Coordinates of C-alpha atoms and ligand atoms in Angstrom, one line a residue:
Chain W
X1 CA -25.7 -42.2 38.2
X2 CA -23.0 -42.1 40.8
X3 CA -20.5 -39.3 40.9
X4 CA -17.2 -39.9 42.7
X5 CA -14.0 -38.1 43.1
X6 CA -11.4 -40.6 41.9
X7 CA -8.4 -38.5 42.4
X8 CA -7.7 -35.1 43.9
X9 CA -4.7 -32.8 43.9
X10 CA -4.2 -29.5 45.5
X11 CA -2.1 -26.5 44.4
X12 CA -0.9 -23.6 46.6
X13 CA -3.4 -21.0 45.5
X14 CA -6.1 -22.8 43.4
X15 CA -9.1 -24.9 44.4
X16 CA -8.4 -28.6 44.4
X17 CA -8.5 -30.4 41.1
X18 CA -11.0 -33.2 41.6
X19 CA -11.1 -35.8 38.9
X20 CA -14.6 -37.0 38.8
X21 CA -15.9 -40.4 37.6
X22 CA -19.5 -40.8 36.6
X23 CA -20.8 -44.4 37.1
X24 CA -23.9 -45.9 35.5
X25 CA -25.3 -49.3 36.5
X26 CA -23.6 -51.6 39.0
X27 CA -21.7 -54.8 39.2
X28 CA -19.0 -55.9 36.8
X29 CA -16.6 -53.1 35.8
X30 CA -17.6 -53.4 32.2
X31 CA -16.4 -50.3 30.3
X32 CA -14.5 -47.1 31.2
X33 CA -14.4 -44.1 29.0
X34 CA -11.7 -41.4 29.6
X35 CA -11.9 -38.0 28.0
X36 CA -9.4 -35.1 28.3
X37 CA -6.0 -35.9 29.7
X38 CA -4.6 -32.7 28.2
X39 CA -5.8 -29.2 28.7
X40 CA -6.7 -28.6 25.0
X41 CA -8.7 -31.8 24.6
X42 CA -12.0 -29.9 24.6
X43 CA -13.7 -32.0 22.0
X44 CA -12.8 -35.1 24.0
X45 CA -14.3 -33.7 27.2
X46 CA -17.4 -32.5 25.4
X47 CA -18.0 -36.0 23.9
X48 CA -17.8 -37.5 27.4
X49 CA -20.2 -34.8 28.7
X50 CA -22.7 -35.6 26.0
X51 CA -22.3 -39.3 26.6
X52 CA -23.0 -38.8 30.3
X53 CA -26.1 -36.7 29.5
X54 CA -27.3 -39.6 27.2
X55 CA -26.5 -42.4 29.7
X56 CA -28.5 -40.6 32.4
X57 CA -31.6 -40.9 30.3
X58 CA -30.8 -44.4 29.3
X59 CA -30.3 -45.4 32.9
X60 CA -33.6 -43.8 33.9
X61 CA -35.3 -46.0 31.2
X62 CA -33.6 -49.1 32.5
X63 CA -31.3 -49.6 29.6
X64 CA -28.2 -50.4 31.5
X65 CA -27.8 -54.2 31.6
X66 CA -28.1 -55.9 34.9
X67 CA -24.8 -56.5 36.7
X68 CA -22.8 -54.2 34.3
X69 CA -21.3 -50.8 35.0
X70 CA -19.9 -48.0 33.0
X71 CA -17.6 -45.2 34.3
X72 CA -17.0 -42.0 32.4
X73 CA -14.2 -39.6 33.3
X74 CA -14.7 -36.5 31.1
X75 CA -11.7 -34.6 32.2
X76 CA -8.6 -35.5 34.2
X77 CA -6.7 -32.2 33.7
X78 CA -8.9 -29.1 34.4
X79 CA -5.9 -27.3 35.9
X80 CA -4.4 -27.1 32.4
X81 CA -7.7 -26.6 30.6
X82 CA -8.6 -23.6 32.8
X83 CA -5.5 -21.8 31.8
X84 CA -5.4 -22.8 28.1
X85 CA -2.4 -25.1 28.3
X86 CA -2.1 -28.5 26.8
X87 CA 0.3 -30.0 29.4
X88 CA 0.7 -29.8 33.2
X89 CA 0.8 -26.2 34.4
X90 CA 4.0 -26.4 36.5
X91 CA 6.4 -28.7 34.6
X92 CA 4.7 -29.0 31.2
X93 CA 4.6 -32.8 31.5
X94 CA 2.0 -34.9 29.7
X95 CA -0.2 -37.1 31.9
X96 CA -0.6 -39.4 28.9
X97 CA 3.1 -40.2 28.9
X98 CA 3.1 -41.2 32.6
X99 CA 1.1 -44.4 32.7
X100 CA 0.9 -46.7 34.6
X101 CA 2.0 -44.0 37.0
X102 CA 3.8 -44.1 40.3
X103 CA 2.2 -43.0 43.6
X104 CA 5.6 -41.9 45.1
X105 CA 6.7 -40.1 41.9
X106 CA 6.3 -36.7 40.3
X107 CA 2.9 -35.0 40.2
X108 CA 1.7 -36.2 36.8
X109 CA 3.0 -39.7 37.6
X110 CA 0.8 -39.6 40.8
X111 CA -2.2 -38.4 38.8
X112 CA -1.7 -41.2 36.2
X113 CA -1.3 -43.7 39.1
X114 CA -4.5 -42.4 40.8
X115 CA -6.4 -42.5 37.6
X116 CA -5.1 -45.9 36.5
X117 CA -5.8 -47.6 39.8
X118 CA -9.5 -46.8 39.4
X119 CA -9.8 -47.7 35.8
X120 CA -7.4 -50.6 35.1
X121 CA -9.7 -53.4 36.0
X122 CA -12.4 -52.6 33.5
X123 CA -13.1 -55.1 30.8
X124 CA -13.2 -52.5 28.0
X125 CA -11.5 -49.1 28.0
X126 CA -12.1 -46.3 25.5
X127 CA -9.9 -43.2 25.5
X128 CA -11.0 -40.1 23.6
X129 CA -7.6 -39.4 22.2
X130 CA -6.0 -36.5 20.3
X131 CA -2.9 -36.7 18.1
X132 CA 0.2 -34.6 18.3
X133 CA -0.2 -33.5 14.8
X134 CA -2.4 -30.4 14.2
X135 CA -5.2 -31.1 11.8
X136 CA -8.5 -32.7 11.0
X137 CA -9.0 -36.5 11.0
X138 CA -11.7 -38.8 9.7
X139 CA -13.1 -40.3 12.9
X140 CA -11.5 -43.6 13.7
X141 CA -10.7 -46.1 16.4
X142 CA -7.2 -47.5 17.1
X143 CA -5.7 -50.4 19.0
X144 CA -2.1 -50.9 19.8
X145 CA -0.5 -54.0 18.5
X146 CA 1.1 -55.1 21.8
X147 CA 2.6 -58.5 22.5
X148 CA -0.5 -59.4 24.5
X149 CA -2.6 -59.5 21.4
X150 CA -6.2 -60.6 21.9
X151 CA -8.3 -61.5 19.0
X152 CA -11.4 -60.0 20.5
X153 CA -9.8 -56.6 20.9
X154 CA -9.1 -56.5 17.1
X155 CA -12.4 -58.0 16.0
X156 CA -14.3 -55.5 18.1
X157 CA -12.8 -52.5 16.2
X158 CA -15.9 -52.8 13.9
X159 CA -18.3 -52.5 16.8
X160 CA -17.9 -48.7 16.9
X161 CA -19.4 -48.3 13.4
X162 CA -16.7 -45.7 12.5
X163 CA -15.3 -45.7 9.0
X164 CA -11.8 -46.8 10.0
X165 CA -10.2 -49.1 12.6
X166 CA -6.5 -48.9 12.8
X167 CA -3.9 -51.2 14.2
X168 CA -0.7 -49.4 15.4
X169 CA 2.7 -50.9 16.1
X170 CA 3.7 -49.1 19.3
X171 CA 6.8 -46.9 19.3
X172 CA 8.9 -46.6 22.5
X173 CA 7.1 -43.3 23.3
X174 CA 3.7 -45.1 23.2
X175 CA 4.6 -47.4 26.0
X176 CA 3.7 -44.8 28.7
X177 CA 0.3 -44.0 27.3
X178 CA -3.0 -45.0 28.9
X179 CA -4.1 -47.1 25.9
X180 CA -0.9 -49.2 25.9
X181 CA -0.9 -49.8 29.7
X182 CA -4.6 -50.6 29.7
X183 CA -3.9 -53.3 27.2
X184 CA -0.9 -54.6 29.0
X185 CA -3.1 -54.9 32.1
X186 CA -5.5 -57.1 30.2
X187 CA -8.2 -54.5 29.3
X188 CA -9.5 -54.4 25.7
X189 CA -8.4 -50.8 25.0
X190 CA -9.3 -48.5 22.2
X191 CA -8.4 -44.9 21.3
X192 CA -11.2 -43.1 19.6
X193 CA -10.0 -40.2 17.5
X194 CA -12.5 -37.5 16.6
X195 CA -12.2 -34.9 13.9
X196 CA -10.9 -32.1 16.2
X197 CA -9.2 -31.4 19.5
X198 CA -9.7 -27.7 20.5
X199 CA -12.8 -27.2 18.5
X200 CA -16.1 -28.8 19.4
X201 CA -17.8 -30.1 16.2
X202 CA -21.4 -30.8 16.8
X203 CA -21.6 -33.5 14.2
X204 CA -18.3 -35.1 15.2
X205 CA -19.4 -35.1 18.9
X206 CA -22.5 -37.0 18.0
X207 CA -20.5 -39.4 15.8
X208 CA -18.2 -40.2 18.7
X209 CA -21.0 -40.5 21.2
X210 CA -22.9 -42.8 18.9
X211 CA -19.7 -44.9 18.3
X212 CA -19.3 -45.5 22.1
X213 CA -23.0 -46.3 22.5
X214 CA -22.9 -48.7 19.6
X215 CA -19.9 -50.4 21.2
X216 CA -21.7 -50.7 24.6
X217 CA -24.7 -52.2 22.8
X218 CA -22.5 -54.7 20.9
X219 CA -21.0 -55.8 24.2
X220 CA -24.3 -56.2 25.9
X221 CA -23.6 -53.4 28.4
X222 CA -26.6 -51.3 27.4
X223 CA -29.8 -52.5 25.8
X224 CA -30.9 -50.0 23.3
X225 CA -31.6 -49.6 19.6
X226 CA -29.2 -47.5 17.5
X227 CA -28.4 -47.7 13.8
X228 CA -25.4 -49.7 13.0
X229 CA -23.2 -46.9 11.7
X230 CA -20.7 -47.3 9.0
X231 CA -18.9 -50.3 7.7
X232 CA -15.5 -50.2 9.4
X233 CA -12.4 -50.7 7.2
X234 CA -9.7 -52.2 9.5
X235 CA -6.1 -51.7 8.4
X236 CA -2.6 -51.4 9.7
X237 CA -1.7 -47.8 10.4
X238 CA 1.5 -48.1 8.3
X239 CA -0.5 -48.6 5.1
X240 CA -1.7 -45.0 5.3
X241 CA 0.3 -42.8 3.0
X242 CA 1.9 -39.6 4.4
X243 CA 2.1 -36.7 2.0
X244 CA 4.9 -34.4 3.0
X245 CA 5.4 -30.8 2.1
X246 CA 8.7 -30.2 0.3
X247 CA 8.4 -26.5 0.4
X248 CA 7.5 -24.1 3.2
X249 CA 5.1 -21.2 3.0
X250 CA 1.3 -20.6 2.9
X251 CA -0.8 -23.7 2.5
X252 CA -3.6 -23.6 0.0
X253 CA -5.6 -26.8 0.1
X254 CA -7.6 -28.1 -2.8
X255 CA -9.1 -31.1 -1.1
X256 CA -10.5 -31.7 2.4
X257 CA -10.8 -34.6 4.8
X258 CA -13.1 -37.3 3.6
X259 CA -12.8 -36.5 -0.1
X260 CA -11.8 -39.2 -2.5
X261 CA -8.9 -38.4 -4.8
X262 CA -7.3 -40.0 -7.8
X263 CA -3.6 -40.4 -8.4
X264 CA -2.2 -37.2 -9.8
X265 CA -5.0 -34.9 -8.4
X266 CA -3.8 -31.6 -7.1
X267 CA -4.0 -31.8 -3.3
X268 CA -2.6 -28.4 -2.4
X269 CA -0.3 -25.5 -3.4
X270 CA 2.3 -23.9 -1.4
X271 CA 2.3 -20.1 -1.9
X272 CA 5.4 -17.9 -1.3
X273 CA 4.6 -16.2 2.0
X274 CA 5.9 -12.8 0.9
X275 CA 5.5 -12.7 -2.8
X276 CA 2.3 -14.6 -3.5
X277 CA 3.5 -16.9 -6.3
X278 CA 3.0 -20.7 -6.2
X279 CA 6.3 -22.3 -5.2
X280 CA 5.1 -25.9 -4.8
X281 CA 2.2 -28.2 -5.9
X282 CA 1.5 -31.5 -4.2
X283 CA -0.3 -34.2 -6.2
X284 CA -1.9 -37.3 -4.8
X285 CA 0.5 -40.3 -5.0
X286 CA -2.5 -42.7 -5.1
X287 CA -6.2 -43.3 -5.5
X288 CA -7.7 -43.0 -2.1
X289 CA -9.5 -41.2 0.7
X290 CA -8.1 -38.1 2.4
X291 CA -7.9 -39.3 6.0
X292 CA -6.0 -36.4 7.6
X293 CA -5.5 -32.8 6.6
X294 CA -3.2 -30.4 8.3
X295 CA -5.2 -27.4 9.3
X296 CA -2.7 -24.6 9.9
X297 CA -2.1 -21.9 7.4
X298 CA 1.7 -22.0 7.4
X299 CA 3.7 -25.1 6.6
X300 CA 7.2 -26.0 7.3
X301 CA 9.2 -28.3 5.0
X302 CA 8.5 -31.9 6.0
X303 CA 5.1 -31.1 7.4
X304 CA 2.6 -33.9 7.0
X305 CA -0.1 -32.1 5.0
X306 CA -2.3 -35.0 4.1
X307 CA -2.7 -38.7 5.0
X308 CA -4.4 -40.8 2.3
X309 CA -5.8 -44.2 2.8
X310 CA -5.4 -46.0 -0.6
X311 CA -8.4 -47.7 -2.0
X312 CA -6.5 -50.9 -2.5
X313 CA -3.2 -52.2 -1.3
X314 CA -1.4 -55.5 -1.5
Chain S
X1 CA 35.2 -25.5 10.2
X2 CA 31.4 -24.8 10.6
X3 CA 29.3 -27.3 8.7
X4 CA 25.5 -27.7 8.4
X5 CA 24.1 -30.9 9.8
X6 CA 20.4 -30.5 9.1
X7 CA 18.6 -27.8 7.1
X8 CA 14.9 -27.3 6.4
X9 CA 12.7 -24.5 5.2
X10 CA 10.6 -22.7 7.7
X11 CA 7.4 -21.0 6.4
X12 CA 8.6 -17.4 6.2
X13 CA 12.0 -16.6 4.7
X14 CA 14.1 -18.6 7.1
X15 CA 15.8 -21.9 7.1
X16 CA 16.0 -24.1 10.2
X17 CA 19.6 -25.0 10.6
X18 CA 21.7 -27.2 12.9
X19 CA 25.4 -26.6 12.7
X20 CA 28.5 -28.2 14.0
X21 CA 32.0 -27.0 14.5
X22 CA 34.5 -29.5 13.2
X23 CA 37.9 -29.2 14.7
X24 CA 40.5 -31.5 13.2
X25 CA 44.2 -32.1 13.0
X26 CA 46.2 -35.0 11.7
X27 CA 42.9 -36.4 10.6
X28 CA 43.9 -39.2 8.2
X29 CA 41.9 -42.3 7.4
X30 CA 41.2 -44.3 10.6
X31 CA 41.6 -41.3 12.8
X32 CA 39.4 -41.1 15.9
X33 CA 36.3 -38.9 16.0
X34 CA 34.6 -37.7 19.2
X35 CA 31.3 -35.7 19.1
X36 CA 30.2 -33.3 21.8
X37 CA 26.4 -32.5 21.5
X38 CA 24.1 -30.4 23.6
X39 CA 21.0 -28.3 23.4
X40 CA 18.4 -31.0 22.8
X41 CA 16.3 -29.4 25.5
X42 CA 16.1 -25.7 24.7
X43 CA 16.1 -24.6 28.4
X44 CA 19.3 -26.4 29.2
X45 CA 22.2 -24.1 28.7
X46 CA 25.2 -25.4 30.7
X47 CA 26.5 -27.1 27.6
X48 CA 26.7 -23.8 25.8
X49 CA 29.7 -22.7 27.8
X50 CA 31.3 -26.2 27.6
X51 CA 31.1 -26.1 23.8
X52 CA 32.5 -22.6 23.7
X53 CA 35.4 -23.3 26.0
X54 CA 36.2 -26.6 24.4
X55 CA 36.3 -25.0 20.9
X56 CA 38.5 -22.2 22.2
X57 CA 41.1 -24.6 23.8
X58 CA 41.2 -27.0 20.9
X59 CA 41.6 -24.2 18.3
X60 CA 44.3 -22.5 20.3
X61 CA 46.4 -25.7 20.5
X62 CA 45.2 -27.5 17.5
X63 CA 48.5 -29.1 16.7
X64 CA 48.1 -31.1 20.0
X65 CA 44.9 -32.7 18.6
X66 CA 45.1 -35.9 16.7
X67 CA 41.8 -36.7 15.0
X68 CA 38.4 -35.0 14.8
X69 CA 36.3 -33.3 17.4
X70 CA 32.8 -32.3 16.2
X71 CA 30.9 -29.9 18.5
X72 CA 27.1 -29.6 18.1
X73 CA 26.1 -26.8 20.5
X74 CA 22.4 -26.7 19.6
X75 CA 20.3 -29.7 18.5
X76 CA 17.2 -27.7 19.2
X77 CA 18.1 -24.2 18.0
X78 CA 14.5 -22.9 17.9
X79 CA 14.0 -24.1 21.5
X80 CA 17.2 -22.3 22.7
X81 CA 16.2 -19.2 20.9
X82 CA 12.7 -19.1 22.5
X83 CA 13.3 -20.4 26.0
X84 CA 11.4 -23.5 25.1
X85 CA 12.4 -27.0 26.4
X86 CA 10.8 -28.9 23.6
X87 CA 11.0 -28.5 19.9
X88 CA 8.7 -25.6 19.1
X89 CA 5.4 -26.7 17.5
X90 CA 6.1 -30.4 18.2
X91 CA 4.4 -32.2 21.0
X92 CA 7.0 -34.9 21.9
X93 CA 10.2 -34.4 23.8
X94 CA 13.0 -34.3 21.2
X95 CA 14.9 -36.8 23.2
X96 CA 12.1 -39.3 22.7
X97 CA 12.1 -39.5 18.9
X98 CA 15.5 -40.8 18.0
X99 CA 16.6 -42.3 15.6
X100 CA 14.1 -40.2 13.8
X101 CA 12.8 -40.7 10.3
X102 CA 13.5 -39.4 6.9
X103 CA 9.8 -39.3 6.1
X104 CA 8.6 -37.9 9.4
X105 CA 7.9 -34.4 10.6
X106 CA 10.6 -31.8 10.8
X107 CA 11.7 -32.8 14.3
X108 CA 11.9 -36.4 13.2
X109 CA 13.8 -35.6 10.1
X110 CA 16.2 -33.5 12.1
X111 CA 16.7 -36.4 14.6
X112 CA 17.5 -38.6 11.6
X113 CA 20.0 -36.2 10.2
X114 CA 21.7 -35.8 13.6
X115 CA 22.1 -39.6 14.1
X116 CA 23.3 -39.9 10.5
X117 CA 25.9 -37.2 11.0
X118 CA 27.3 -38.7 14.3
X119 CA 27.2 -42.3 13.1
X120 CA 30.6 -43.8 12.8
X121 CA 32.2 -41.6 15.5
X122 CA 34.1 -43.4 18.3
X123 CA 32.4 -41.6 21.1
X124 CA 29.8 -39.0 21.8
X125 CA 29.2 -36.9 24.9
X126 CA 25.6 -35.7 25.2
X127 CA 25.4 -32.8 27.7
X128 CA 22.2 -32.0 29.5
X129 CA 21.5 -29.6 32.4
X130 CA 18.6 -31.1 34.2
X131 CA 15.6 -28.7 33.9
X132 CA 14.6 -25.4 35.6
X133 CA 13.4 -27.3 38.7
X134 CA 16.4 -29.3 39.9
X135 CA 20.1 -28.6 40.3
X136 CA 22.4 -31.5 39.7
X137 CA 26.1 -32.1 40.5
X138 CA 28.2 -33.0 37.5
X139 CA 27.3 -36.6 36.7
X140 CA 27.3 -39.2 34.0
X141 CA 24.2 -41.4 33.7
X142 CA 24.5 -44.8 32.1
X143 CA 21.9 -47.5 31.8
X144 CA 22.4 -50.9 33.4
X145 CA 22.6 -52.5 30.0
X146 CA 25.5 -50.2 28.8
X147 CA 27.3 -49.9 32.1
X148 CA 29.8 -52.7 31.4
X149 CA 31.0 -51.0 28.2
X150 CA 30.7 -47.3 29.3
X151 CA 31.8 -47.2 32.9
X152 CA 35.5 -47.1 32.1
X153 CA 34.9 -44.0 29.9
X154 CA 32.5 -42.3 32.3
X155 CA 35.0 -42.1 35.0
X156 CA 37.4 -40.2 32.7
X157 CA 35.0 -37.2 32.5
X158 CA 36.0 -35.5 35.8
X159 CA 32.5 -35.7 37.1
X160 CA 31.5 -36.2 40.8
X161 CA 29.1 -39.1 40.2
X162 CA 28.3 -41.9 37.8
X163 CA 24.8 -43.0 38.2
X164 CA 23.9 -46.4 36.8
X165 CA 20.2 -46.4 36.3
X166 CA 17.6 -49.0 35.3
X167 CA 16.6 -49.3 31.7
X168 CA 13.1 -48.3 30.5
X169 CA 11.5 -48.8 27.2
X170 CA 10.7 -45.1 26.8
X171 CA 14.4 -44.4 27.0
X172 CA 15.0 -46.5 23.9
X173 CA 14.2 -43.5 21.8
X174 CA 16.9 -41.2 23.3
X175 CA 19.8 -39.9 21.3
X176 CA 22.2 -41.8 23.6
X177 CA 20.4 -45.1 23.3
X178 CA 20.1 -44.8 19.5
X179 CA 23.9 -44.1 19.2
X180 CA 24.9 -46.8 21.7
X181 CA 23.1 -49.5 19.7
X182 CA 24.9 -48.2 16.6
X183 CA 28.2 -48.7 18.3
X184 CA 28.9 -45.0 19.0
X185 CA 29.8 -45.1 22.7
X186 CA 27.7 -42.3 24.2
X187 CA 27.9 -40.8 27.6
X188 CA 25.0 -38.7 29.0
X189 CA 26.2 -35.9 31.3
X190 CA 23.7 -34.1 33.6
X191 CA 24.9 -31.1 35.5
X192 CA 23.7 -27.7 36.8
X193 CA 20.3 -26.4 36.3
X194 CA 18.1 -25.2 33.5
X195 CA 18.3 -21.6 32.2
X196 CA 21.6 -20.9 33.9
X197 CA 25.3 -21.4 33.4
X198 CA 27.3 -22.7 36.3
X199 CA 30.8 -21.7 35.3
X200 CA 32.8 -24.0 37.6
X201 CA 30.8 -27.1 36.5
X202 CA 31.4 -26.2 32.9
X203 CA 35.2 -25.8 33.4
X204 CA 35.2 -29.1 35.3
X205 CA 33.5 -30.9 32.4
X206 CA 35.8 -29.3 29.8
X207 CA 38.8 -30.7 31.8
X208 CA 37.0 -34.1 31.8
X209 CA 36.5 -34.0 28.0
X210 CA 40.1 -33.1 27.4
X211 CA 41.1 -36.0 29.7
X212 CA 38.9 -38.4 27.7
X213 CA 40.5 -37.2 24.5
X214 CA 43.9 -37.7 26.1
X215 CA 43.0 -41.2 27.2
X216 CA 41.8 -41.9 23.6
X217 CA 45.2 -40.7 22.3
X218 CA 43.7 -37.7 20.7
X219 CA 45.0 -34.9 22.9
X220 CA 48.6 -34.2 24.0
X221 CA 47.9 -30.8 25.4
X222 CA 47.5 -29.9 29.1
X223 CA 45.0 -31.7 31.2
X224 CA 44.1 -30.8 34.8
X225 CA 43.7 -33.0 37.8
X226 CA 40.9 -35.4 37.2
X227 CA 38.7 -36.4 40.1
X228 CA 37.5 -39.9 40.8
X229 CA 33.7 -40.0 40.8
X230 CA 31.4 -41.9 43.1
X231 CA 29.8 -44.7 41.2
X232 CA 26.4 -45.9 42.2
X233 CA 26.6 -49.6 42.2
X234 CA 24.6 -51.2 45.0
X235 CA 23.9 -48.0 46.8
X236 CA 20.4 -47.0 47.3
X237 CA 19.2 -43.7 45.8
X238 CA 16.6 -42.0 47.8
X239 CA 14.0 -39.9 45.9
X240 CA 12.5 -37.2 48.1
X241 CA 9.2 -36.0 46.6
X242 CA 7.0 -33.4 48.3
X243 CA 3.8 -34.7 49.7
X244 CA 2.5 -31.1 50.2
X245 CA 2.0 -28.1 48.0
X246 CA 3.7 -24.8 48.7
X247 CA 7.0 -23.1 48.4
X248 CA 10.2 -25.0 48.9
X249 CA 13.0 -23.5 50.9
X250 CA 16.2 -25.5 50.9
X251 CA 17.9 -26.3 54.2
X252 CA 21.1 -28.1 53.1
X253 CA 23.6 -27.2 50.5
X254 CA 23.6 -28.9 47.2
X255 CA 26.4 -31.4 46.6
X256 CA 27.1 -31.7 50.3
X257 CA 27.2 -34.9 52.4
X258 CA 24.1 -35.1 54.7
X259 CA 23.4 -37.4 57.7
X260 CA 20.2 -39.3 58.3
X261 CA 17.7 -37.0 59.9
X262 CA 19.3 -33.8 58.6
X263 CA 16.9 -31.1 57.3
X264 CA 17.0 -30.9 53.5
X265 CA 14.5 -28.2 53.4
X266 CA 10.9 -27.2 54.2
X267 CA 7.7 -26.5 52.3
X268 CA 5.9 -23.4 53.5
X269 CA 2.5 -21.9 52.9
X270 CA 2.9 -18.2 52.5
X271 CA -0.8 -17.4 52.9
X272 CA -0.9 -18.6 56.5
X273 CA 2.8 -18.5 57.3
X274 CA 3.3 -22.1 58.4
X275 CA 5.7 -24.9 57.5
X276 CA 3.5 -27.6 55.9
X277 CA 6.3 -30.2 55.4
X278 CA 9.7 -30.6 56.8
X279 CA 11.9 -32.7 54.5
X280 CA 14.5 -34.9 56.3
X281 CA 17.2 -37.1 54.9
X282 CA 16.1 -40.7 55.3
X283 CA 19.7 -41.9 55.1
X284 CA 23.2 -40.5 55.1
X285 CA 24.7 -39.8 51.7
X286 CA 25.5 -37.4 49.0
X287 CA 22.8 -34.7 48.2
X288 CA 23.4 -34.8 44.5
X289 CA 20.0 -33.4 43.3
X290 CA 18.3 -30.4 45.0
X291 CA 15.2 -28.5 44.0
X292 CA 15.9 -25.0 42.6
X293 CA 12.5 -23.9 41.6
X294 CA 10.4 -23.0 44.7
X295 CA 6.8 -23.7 43.7
X296 CA 5.9 -27.4 44.4
X297 CA 2.8 -29.6 44.0
X298 CA 2.3 -32.9 45.8
X299 CA 4.8 -35.2 44.0
X300 CA 7.3 -32.5 43.0
X301 CA 10.9 -33.9 43.4
X302 CA 12.8 -32.0 46.1
X303 CA 16.0 -33.9 46.4
X304 CA 17.9 -37.1 45.6
X305 CA 20.5 -38.6 47.9
X306 CA 22.9 -41.4 47.1
X307 CA 23.3 -43.4 50.2
X308 CA 26.8 -43.9 51.6
X309 CA 28.5 -47.1 50.5
X310 CA 28.2 -49.8 53.1
X311 CA 31.8 -50.9 52.7
X312 CA 33.0 -47.3 53.2
Ligands
ZN401 ZN1 18.0 -32.6 28.8

């Protein structure tokens, strides 16, 4: 294992923030895995940390294929992480909205640029991503449906052995993310979504680590035996049904992530926050699997409380 | 007349509400409508005073108005109320989610309602005031793709500068872009600095808005002298970013003309008491952006200079 500072930035009164890349194997830049770009992506960093710990042992046992190399960057934003902030300490900007970056630009553009320069030429890129909605997800892997579609990128969604592989049509705000720019640059780029962000789930960490290892095995980058994981259902993101709250108050959930529901099943109640009576009931619009569940206690009108993947669609 | 634009229930005994003030006179079918919006970014407050002054003047002399002026002082009321730039409890910049969605999250539904409410207007003026870091002279920003259509209106607004900037895909989700593609000619004003009110800038823009209304045939009341702005066409704009980290002390006055080699400011290290970076003007021109917030990292923008026009 090689440990290199791939970008460094200083602040007036803090120690330098050194972004460290851990490299296994040598030769072709085969796969790069990026963890936390935001200060609250603790689960994402922990997945990378465990992956590094595993790859160390695999490397010692000669399991990295000849002529292939893997780089893992567990955290690119410890300045924010160490003060409990999601975005950049000074100006609250998001590194993951600054790609491909600009070396003469603002601080987070420079960080994005420094990072991107060292990772853009990898054949495969995996970002441990978090979503802007608060809640719990079923683990899944996502690709952006950019103009530079590549059949292999889509077909390899199943190599992670996660239950879902999603294809997303990018919105304008996606165009400055790492995943999007990786793909524009010709890398097969994936965003891997774990169950949580700020919370480290032991099982979800293992699931994500195994998913990456499985992908590395499928691509011939490591030689190792690991069970094949789950059958991956690949679908377009827009087929997922959003269930919105039409009242505001205290959320009382009746179903949880991963559960299967039938059309008409009670998903949750909304309770009057001051008087305790039920003011709203939300029923499942379809037969399907609960893919996402909001995990805050209070809901605002229009909150996305559940996402459901229908069993069948036309 | 005060009208609700978007309403949604918040968890505990409160509704989220965006309101507008509709001031109208002689507003028959086919009359013109101009919208003045601000407060998308909760830490930008210059527009607050503009809205207040404009409403006062129009109401006092309403018979001189012909048509409808809709004033939206707060597109992000929760942000303004809590000194928060963004939409509280929402990760994305509110000016990156337009045109919004009826089936999205609160911020997206709100964006949809705002677009729907403004749609059909003849013009819209979207007032921003930079952020807490940078001070800007009153300017209108238009993208290259809309410049042909908007420039003749931008110069009516009594600003000091019209900056024609390159288009970027991420900007396709701004309020201004979403309105422009719907045929509502929208001008983005940037002026002043976040969390402060610069009274003379506000008065200057109010004069400009009245002038625009006059030019559109909607206002027969008094209008002041209107200045002719510099228009960035082929001139270069220099971005001066810090390469050091420290405390920035300005050395030139904002809005002034500087010569190549002039000191714009310096970055100092208070712990050891030395200057770590001296910032010099690379070219002669108008110092239209100047850093206001002293703490800087490597990369922090310190100033922008619009180079003097080659042909004078
Ligand atoms: Zn703004």
